[in-house]
Short mmCIF file of N, CA and C in Angstrom, two decimals:
data_model
loop_
_atom_site.label_atom_id
_atom_site.label_comp_id
_atom_site.label_asym_id
_atom_site.label_seq_id
_atom_site.Cartn_x
_atom_site.Cartn_y
_atom_site.Cartn_z
N CYS P 1 88.82 28.71 160.47
CA CYS P 1 89.66 28.80 159.29
C CYS P 1 90.82 29.75 159.60
N HIS P 2 92.03 29.31 159.32
CA HIS P 2 93.21 30.12 159.59
C HIS P 2 93.89 30.44 158.26
N LYS P 3 93.77 31.69 157.83
CA LYS P 3 94.43 32.11 156.58
C LYS P 3 95.85 32.52 156.92
N MET P 4 96.79 31.69 156.54
CA MET P 4 98.19 31.96 156.84
C MET P 4 99.00 31.89 155.55
N ASN P 5 100.13 32.56 155.58
CA ASN P 5 101.05 32.49 154.46
C ASN P 5 101.62 31.07 154.41
N PRO P 6 101.54 30.39 153.28
CA PRO P 6 101.99 28.99 153.23
C PRO P 6 103.50 28.81 153.38
N SER P 7 104.28 29.86 153.21
CA SER P 7 105.74 29.70 153.25
C SER P 7 106.26 29.31 154.63
N GLY P 8 105.54 29.60 155.69
CA GLY P 8 106.01 29.26 157.02
C GLY P 8 105.48 27.94 157.56
N GLY P 9 104.50 27.34 156.87
CA GLY P 9 103.93 26.08 157.33
C GLY P 9 102.99 26.22 158.51
N ALA P 10 102.67 27.45 158.90
CA ALA P 10 101.84 27.67 160.08
C ALA P 10 100.41 27.17 159.89
N GLY P 11 99.90 27.26 158.68
CA GLY P 11 98.53 26.81 158.43
C GLY P 11 98.38 25.32 158.67
N ALA P 12 99.30 24.54 158.12
CA ALA P 12 99.26 23.09 158.29
C ALA P 12 99.48 22.70 159.75
N SER P 13 100.45 23.34 160.40
CA SER P 13 100.72 23.05 161.81
C SER P 13 99.50 23.36 162.67
N ASN P 14 98.89 24.50 162.43
CA ASN P 14 97.72 24.87 163.22
C ASN P 14 96.54 23.94 162.95
N ALA P 15 96.40 23.46 161.73
CA ALA P 15 95.33 22.51 161.43
C ALA P 15 95.52 21.23 162.26
N MET P 16 96.76 20.76 162.36
CA MET P 16 97.02 19.56 163.15
C MET P 16 96.82 19.82 164.64
N HIS P 17 97.27 20.98 165.11
CA HIS P 17 97.08 21.32 166.53
C HIS P 17 95.60 21.47 166.85
N ASP P 18 94.84 22.06 165.94
CA ASP P 18 93.39 22.17 166.12
C ASP P 18 92.77 20.78 166.25
N ALA P 19 93.16 19.88 165.35
CA ALA P 19 92.60 18.53 165.36
C ALA P 19 92.90 17.82 166.68
N ILE P 20 94.11 17.99 167.19
CA ILE P 20 94.49 17.35 168.46
C ILE P 20 93.66 17.90 169.61
N ALA P 21 93.59 19.22 169.72
CA ALA P 21 92.84 19.84 170.82
C ALA P 21 91.36 19.47 170.75
N LEU P 22 90.78 19.49 169.57
CA LEU P 22 89.37 19.15 169.42
C LEU P 22 89.13 17.67 169.69
N ALA P 23 90.01 16.80 169.21
CA ALA P 23 89.87 15.36 169.48
C ALA P 23 89.93 15.07 170.97
N ASN P 24 90.83 15.75 171.69
CA ASN P 24 90.91 15.57 173.14
C ASN P 24 89.60 15.95 173.81
N ARG P 25 89.02 17.07 173.38
CA ARG P 25 87.75 17.53 173.96
C ARG P 25 86.60 16.59 173.62
N ILE P 26 86.54 16.15 172.38
CA ILE P 26 85.46 15.24 171.97
C ILE P 26 85.59 13.90 172.70
N ASN P 27 86.82 13.41 172.84
CA ASN P 27 87.05 12.16 173.54
C ASN P 27 86.62 12.24 175.01
N GLY P 28 86.66 13.42 175.58
CA GLY P 28 86.28 13.60 176.98
C GLY P 28 84.79 13.76 177.21
N LEU P 29 84.00 13.81 176.14
CA LEU P 29 82.55 13.95 176.29
C LEU P 29 81.95 12.68 176.88
N PRO P 30 80.83 12.80 177.60
CA PRO P 30 80.14 11.61 178.09
C PRO P 30 79.70 10.72 176.91
N PHE P 31 79.32 9.48 177.21
CA PHE P 31 78.94 8.55 176.15
C PHE P 31 77.75 9.03 175.33
N HIS P 32 76.81 9.68 175.96
CA HIS P 32 75.63 10.20 175.26
C HIS P 32 75.50 11.68 175.59
N PRO P 33 76.36 12.52 175.00
CA PRO P 33 76.36 13.94 175.37
C PRO P 33 75.11 14.66 174.88
N ILE P 34 74.74 15.65 175.66
CA ILE P 34 73.65 16.53 175.24
C ILE P 34 74.26 17.74 174.55
N ALA P 35 73.43 18.51 173.88
CA ALA P 35 73.91 19.63 173.07
C ALA P 35 74.77 20.60 173.88
N SER P 36 74.38 20.91 175.11
CA SER P 36 75.14 21.88 175.91
C SER P 36 76.54 21.37 176.23
N GLU P 37 76.71 20.06 176.41
CA GLU P 37 78.03 19.49 176.68
C GLU P 37 78.92 19.56 175.43
N ILE P 38 78.32 19.33 174.28
CA ILE P 38 79.07 19.42 173.02
C ILE P 38 79.47 20.87 172.77
N GLU P 39 78.54 21.79 172.99
CA GLU P 39 78.84 23.22 172.81
C GLU P 39 79.94 23.66 173.76
N ALA P 40 79.91 23.18 175.00
CA ALA P 40 80.94 23.53 175.98
C ALA P 40 82.31 23.00 175.54
N ALA P 41 82.35 21.80 174.98
CA ALA P 41 83.61 21.22 174.50
C ALA P 41 84.18 22.07 173.36
N PHE P 42 83.33 22.53 172.45
CA PHE P 42 83.80 23.38 171.35
C PHE P 42 84.28 24.73 171.87
N LYS P 43 83.58 25.27 172.87
CA LYS P 43 83.98 26.56 173.44
C LYS P 43 85.36 26.43 174.12
N GLU P 44 85.56 25.36 174.88
CA GLU P 44 86.84 25.13 175.54
C GLU P 44 87.96 24.95 174.50
N TYR P 45 87.65 24.24 173.43
CA TYR P 45 88.61 24.06 172.34
C TYR P 45 89.00 25.41 171.75
N GLN P 46 88.01 26.25 171.48
CA GLN P 46 88.28 27.57 170.90
C GLN P 46 89.11 28.43 171.85
N GLU P 47 88.79 28.38 173.14
CA GLU P 47 89.54 29.16 174.12
C GLU P 47 90.99 28.69 174.21
N GLU P 48 91.19 27.39 174.10
CA GLU P 48 92.55 26.84 174.17
C GLU P 48 93.38 27.24 172.95
N ARG P 49 92.76 27.30 171.80
CA ARG P 49 93.50 27.50 170.55
C ARG P 49 93.65 28.95 170.10
N ILE P 50 92.75 29.85 170.50
CA ILE P 50 92.71 31.19 169.90
C ILE P 50 94.03 31.95 170.07
N GLY P 51 94.63 31.91 171.23
CA GLY P 51 95.89 32.63 171.45
C GLY P 51 97.01 32.14 170.54
N TRP P 52 97.10 30.82 170.39
CA TRP P 52 98.13 30.23 169.53
C TRP P 52 97.89 30.59 168.07
N VAL P 53 96.64 30.58 167.66
CA VAL P 53 96.31 30.89 166.26
C VAL P 53 96.62 32.35 165.96
N GLU P 54 96.27 33.23 166.88
CA GLU P 54 96.55 34.66 166.67
C GLU P 54 98.06 34.91 166.57
N ALA P 55 98.83 34.25 167.44
CA ALA P 55 100.29 34.41 167.39
C ALA P 55 100.85 33.86 166.08
N ALA P 56 100.34 32.72 165.64
CA ALA P 56 100.80 32.14 164.38
C ALA P 56 100.44 33.04 163.20
N PHE P 57 99.28 33.66 163.27
CA PHE P 57 98.88 34.57 162.19
C PHE P 57 99.83 35.76 162.12
N GLU P 58 100.19 36.32 163.28
CA GLU P 58 101.14 37.44 163.30
C GLU P 58 102.50 37.01 162.75
N ASN P 59 102.95 35.81 163.14
CA ASN P 59 104.22 35.30 162.60
C ASN P 59 104.14 35.09 161.10
N SER P 60 102.98 34.66 160.64
CA SER P 60 102.77 34.44 159.21
C SER P 60 102.86 35.75 158.44
N LYS P 61 102.30 36.81 159.03
CA LYS P 61 102.39 38.13 158.37
C LYS P 61 103.84 38.59 158.29
N MET P 62 104.61 38.35 159.36
CA MET P 62 106.01 38.73 159.35
C MET P 62 106.78 37.91 158.30
N MET P 63 106.46 36.61 158.23
CA MET P 63 107.12 35.75 157.24
C MET P 63 106.80 36.23 155.82
N ARG P 64 105.55 36.60 155.60
CA ARG P 64 105.16 37.11 154.28
C ARG P 64 105.96 38.36 153.94
N ASN P 65 106.14 39.22 154.94
CA ASN P 65 106.92 40.44 154.72
C ASN P 65 108.39 40.12 154.44
N MET P 66 108.92 39.10 155.10
CA MET P 66 110.33 38.76 154.92
C MET P 66 110.63 38.22 153.53
N VAL P 67 109.69 37.53 152.93
CA VAL P 67 109.97 36.92 151.62
C VAL P 67 109.57 37.83 150.46
N GLY P 68 109.00 38.98 150.77
CA GLY P 68 108.57 39.91 149.72
C GLY P 68 109.74 40.64 149.08
N GLN P 69 109.42 41.44 148.08
CA GLN P 69 110.45 42.18 147.35
C GLN P 69 110.39 43.69 147.61
N SER P 70 109.51 44.12 148.49
CA SER P 70 109.37 45.56 148.76
C SER P 70 110.55 46.06 149.59
N MET P 71 110.65 47.37 149.70
CA MET P 71 111.70 47.98 150.53
C MET P 71 111.51 47.56 151.98
N SER P 72 110.27 47.53 152.43
CA SER P 72 109.97 47.11 153.80
C SER P 72 110.47 45.68 154.04
N SER P 73 110.30 44.80 153.06
CA SER P 73 110.78 43.42 153.18
C SER P 73 112.30 43.37 153.28
N LYS P 74 112.97 44.16 152.50
CA LYS P 74 114.44 44.20 152.52
C LYS P 74 114.95 44.71 153.86
N ILE P 75 114.28 45.71 154.40
CA ILE P 75 114.67 46.25 155.72
C ILE P 75 114.45 45.20 156.80
N THR P 76 113.30 44.51 156.73
CA THR P 76 113.01 43.45 157.71
C THR P 76 114.08 42.37 157.67
N ARG P 77 114.46 41.91 156.49
CA ARG P 77 115.50 40.88 156.37
C ARG P 77 116.83 41.37 156.94
N THR P 78 117.17 42.63 156.69
CA THR P 78 118.42 43.20 157.20
C THR P 78 118.41 43.22 158.73
N ILE P 79 117.29 43.61 159.29
CA ILE P 79 117.17 43.67 160.76
C ILE P 79 117.25 42.26 161.36
N ILE P 80 116.53 41.32 160.78
CA ILE P 80 116.50 39.95 161.30
C ILE P 80 117.90 39.34 161.30
N LYS P 81 118.69 39.62 160.30
CA LYS P 81 120.06 39.09 160.23
C LYS P 81 120.92 39.61 161.38
N ARG P 82 120.55 40.74 161.96
CA ARG P 82 121.36 41.36 163.00
C ARG P 82 120.80 41.17 164.41
N VAL P 83 119.73 40.42 164.53
CA VAL P 83 119.15 40.16 165.86
C VAL P 83 120.11 39.24 166.63
N PRO P 84 120.40 39.57 167.89
CA PRO P 84 121.31 38.73 168.68
C PRO P 84 120.78 37.30 168.83
N THR P 85 121.69 36.35 168.96
CA THR P 85 121.34 34.94 169.08
C THR P 85 120.41 34.68 170.26
N TRP P 86 120.68 35.32 171.41
CA TRP P 86 119.85 35.09 172.58
C TRP P 86 118.40 35.52 172.34
N LEU P 87 118.22 36.60 171.59
CA LEU P 87 116.87 37.07 171.30
C LEU P 87 116.18 36.15 170.29
N MET P 88 116.92 35.67 169.32
CA MET P 88 116.35 34.70 168.36
C MET P 88 115.92 33.43 169.08
N ARG P 89 116.73 33.00 170.05
CA ARG P 89 116.39 31.80 170.82
C ARG P 89 115.12 32.03 171.64
N LYS P 90 115.01 33.20 172.23
CA LYS P 90 113.81 33.52 173.02
C LYS P 90 112.57 33.53 172.11
N MET P 91 112.70 34.13 170.94
CA MET P 91 111.58 34.16 170.00
C MET P 91 111.22 32.75 169.55
N ALA P 92 112.23 31.93 169.32
CA ALA P 92 111.98 30.54 168.90
C ALA P 92 111.30 29.75 170.01
N SER P 93 111.71 29.99 171.26
CA SER P 93 111.10 29.26 172.37
C SER P 93 109.61 29.54 172.48
N GLN P 94 109.22 30.77 172.19
CA GLN P 94 107.80 31.11 172.23
C GLN P 94 107.04 30.48 171.07
N GLN P 95 107.70 30.32 169.97
CA GLN P 95 107.04 29.77 168.79
C GLN P 95 106.99 28.24 168.82
N TYR P 96 108.04 27.60 169.32
CA TYR P 96 108.13 26.15 169.24
C TYR P 96 107.77 25.42 170.53
N CYS P 97 107.31 26.13 171.53
CA CYS P 97 106.96 25.47 172.79
C CYS P 97 105.59 24.79 172.72
N HIS P 98 104.80 25.12 171.71
CA HIS P 98 103.47 24.53 171.60
C HIS P 98 103.56 23.23 170.82
N ARG P 99 103.57 22.13 171.58
CA ARG P 99 103.66 20.80 171.00
C ARG P 99 102.57 19.93 171.61
N PRO P 100 101.33 20.11 171.17
CA PRO P 100 100.23 19.38 171.81
C PRO P 100 100.32 17.87 171.57
N GLN P 101 99.77 17.13 172.53
CA GLN P 101 99.74 15.68 172.42
C GLN P 101 98.29 15.20 172.53
N VAL P 102 98.06 14.02 172.01
CA VAL P 102 96.73 13.42 172.05
C VAL P 102 96.55 12.76 173.41
N ALA P 103 95.50 13.14 174.13
CA ALA P 103 95.29 12.68 175.50
C ALA P 103 94.95 11.19 175.59
N PHE P 104 94.37 10.63 174.55
CA PHE P 104 93.91 9.24 174.62
C PHE P 104 94.89 8.25 173.99
N LEU P 105 96.10 8.70 173.69
CA LEU P 105 97.17 7.83 173.21
C LEU P 105 98.35 7.93 174.17
N PRO P 106 99.27 6.95 174.16
CA PRO P 106 100.44 7.07 175.02
C PRO P 106 101.20 8.36 174.69
N LEU P 107 101.62 9.07 175.73
CA LEU P 107 102.32 10.34 175.53
C LEU P 107 103.72 10.09 174.98
N ILE P 108 104.16 11.02 174.16
CA ILE P 108 105.49 10.96 173.58
C ILE P 108 106.46 11.64 174.54
N GLU P 109 107.62 11.04 174.75
CA GLU P 109 108.64 11.65 175.61
C GLU P 109 109.08 12.97 174.97
N ASP P 110 109.14 14.01 175.80
CA ASP P 110 109.53 15.32 175.29
C ASP P 110 111.05 15.40 175.19
N LYS P 111 111.54 15.59 173.98
CA LYS P 111 112.97 15.73 173.75
C LYS P 111 113.29 17.08 173.13
N GLY P 112 112.37 18.02 173.23
CA GLY P 112 112.55 19.33 172.62
C GLY P 112 113.58 20.18 173.35
N SER P 113 114.06 21.19 172.68
CA SER P 113 115.03 22.12 173.26
C SER P 113 114.35 23.10 174.21
N PHE P 114 113.04 23.28 174.04
CA PHE P 114 112.29 24.22 174.86
C PHE P 114 111.22 23.47 175.62
N ARG P 115 110.95 23.96 176.82
CA ARG P 115 109.91 23.35 177.64
C ARG P 115 108.56 23.51 176.94
N PRO P 116 107.75 22.43 176.88
CA PRO P 116 106.45 22.56 176.20
C PRO P 116 105.48 23.43 177.00
N ALA P 117 104.64 24.13 176.28
CA ALA P 117 103.63 24.98 176.91
C ALA P 117 102.52 24.11 177.50
N HIS P 118 101.80 24.69 178.45
CA HIS P 118 100.66 24.01 179.06
C HIS P 118 99.61 23.72 178.00
N GLN P 119 99.04 22.54 178.03
CA GLN P 119 98.00 22.13 177.09
C GLN P 119 96.76 21.72 177.89
N PRO P 120 95.78 22.61 178.04
CA PRO P 120 94.60 22.30 178.85
C PRO P 120 93.87 21.02 178.44
N SER P 121 93.75 20.75 177.15
CA SER P 121 92.98 19.58 176.72
C SER P 121 93.68 18.26 177.01
N LEU P 122 94.95 18.30 177.38
CA LEU P 122 95.67 17.06 177.70
C LEU P 122 95.14 16.42 178.97
N SER P 123 94.57 17.22 179.86
CA SER P 123 94.05 16.68 181.12
C SER P 123 92.62 16.16 181.00
N VAL P 124 92.01 16.30 179.83
CA VAL P 124 90.64 15.82 179.63
C VAL P 124 90.67 14.30 179.49
N LYS P 125 89.92 13.62 180.33
CA LYS P 125 89.91 12.16 180.31
C LYS P 125 88.58 11.65 179.76
N ALA P 126 88.65 10.52 179.09
CA ALA P 126 87.45 9.89 178.54
C ALA P 126 86.62 9.32 179.69
N PRO P 127 85.31 9.32 179.53
CA PRO P 127 84.47 8.72 180.58
C PRO P 127 84.69 7.21 180.63
N GLN P 128 84.50 6.65 181.80
CA GLN P 128 84.65 5.21 181.98
C GLN P 128 83.28 4.55 181.91
N GLU P 129 83.24 3.39 181.25
CA GLU P 129 81.97 2.67 181.17
C GLU P 129 81.62 2.12 182.54
N LYS P 130 80.33 2.18 182.86
CA LYS P 130 79.85 1.60 184.11
C LYS P 130 79.58 0.13 183.87
N SER P 131 79.87 -0.68 184.88
CA SER P 131 79.64 -2.11 184.76
C SER P 131 78.14 -2.37 184.79
N THR P 132 77.68 -3.18 183.87
CA THR P 132 76.26 -3.52 183.81
C THR P 132 76.08 -5.02 183.97
N THR P 133 77.00 -5.67 184.68
CA THR P 133 76.93 -7.11 184.86
C THR P 133 75.75 -7.45 185.76
N VAL P 134 74.96 -8.40 185.31
CA VAL P 134 73.81 -8.87 186.09
C VAL P 134 74.08 -10.32 186.46
N PHE P 135 73.94 -10.61 187.75
CA PHE P 135 74.19 -11.97 188.23
C PHE P 135 72.87 -12.65 188.53
N ALA P 136 72.83 -13.93 188.26
CA ALA P 136 71.67 -14.74 188.66
C ALA P 136 71.80 -14.99 190.16
N ALA P 137 70.70 -15.29 190.81
CA ALA P 137 70.68 -15.48 192.26
C ALA P 137 71.66 -16.56 192.69
N ASN P 138 71.77 -17.65 191.94
CA ASN P 138 72.68 -18.74 192.35
C ASN P 138 74.15 -18.38 192.11
N GLU P 139 74.44 -17.38 191.26
CA GLU P 139 75.82 -16.97 191.00
C GLU P 139 76.37 -16.05 192.09
N ILE P 140 75.48 -15.37 192.80
CA ILE P 140 75.92 -14.42 193.83
C ILE P 140 76.66 -15.15 194.94
N ASP P 141 76.19 -16.36 195.31
CA ASP P 141 76.85 -17.13 196.37
C ASP P 141 78.25 -17.56 195.97
N GLN P 142 78.53 -17.63 194.67
CA GLN P 142 79.83 -18.09 194.19
C GLN P 142 80.84 -16.96 194.03
N LEU P 143 80.41 -15.71 194.19
CA LEU P 143 81.33 -14.57 194.05
C LEU P 143 82.32 -14.56 195.20
N PRO P 144 83.58 -14.19 194.94
CA PRO P 144 84.57 -14.11 196.03
C PRO P 144 84.19 -12.99 197.00
N THR P 145 84.49 -13.22 198.25
CA THR P 145 84.19 -12.22 199.28
C THR P 145 85.49 -11.69 199.85
N ALA P 146 85.44 -10.45 200.29
CA ALA P 146 86.63 -9.83 200.90
C ALA P 146 86.78 -10.35 202.31
N VAL P 147 88.01 -10.57 202.74
CA VAL P 147 88.28 -11.07 204.08
C VAL P 147 88.71 -9.95 204.97
#
């Protein structure tokens, strides 16, 4: 559960990012996973997401402070207005570089202004079904052979 200030949209964004990372991990599980494999997938999901969630929570606290009416809020707004453009761009690059994709769907071409951050769950692949085709003895002679 991520308690974030709703004014920045971080809660909704993180919910979607959580769903993507967890779906990638679940999709990568074997066809009949055992409890330890499921637990490992959840642990990997948590490890992938915790840093992003903590950063979003800190940004949410700052956003809450910026929209408040206290003296501290007014000072924060005054300072933010005077931050150099290059520094604002650097701060934005850290915030907007996390654009996770679903591993089991065609990837979307990246057209962002900032290079996307590494997404560990994107490399998780779904297991492949093993062929269970059974041939009758007379069908084996009809199979093509390699030359």
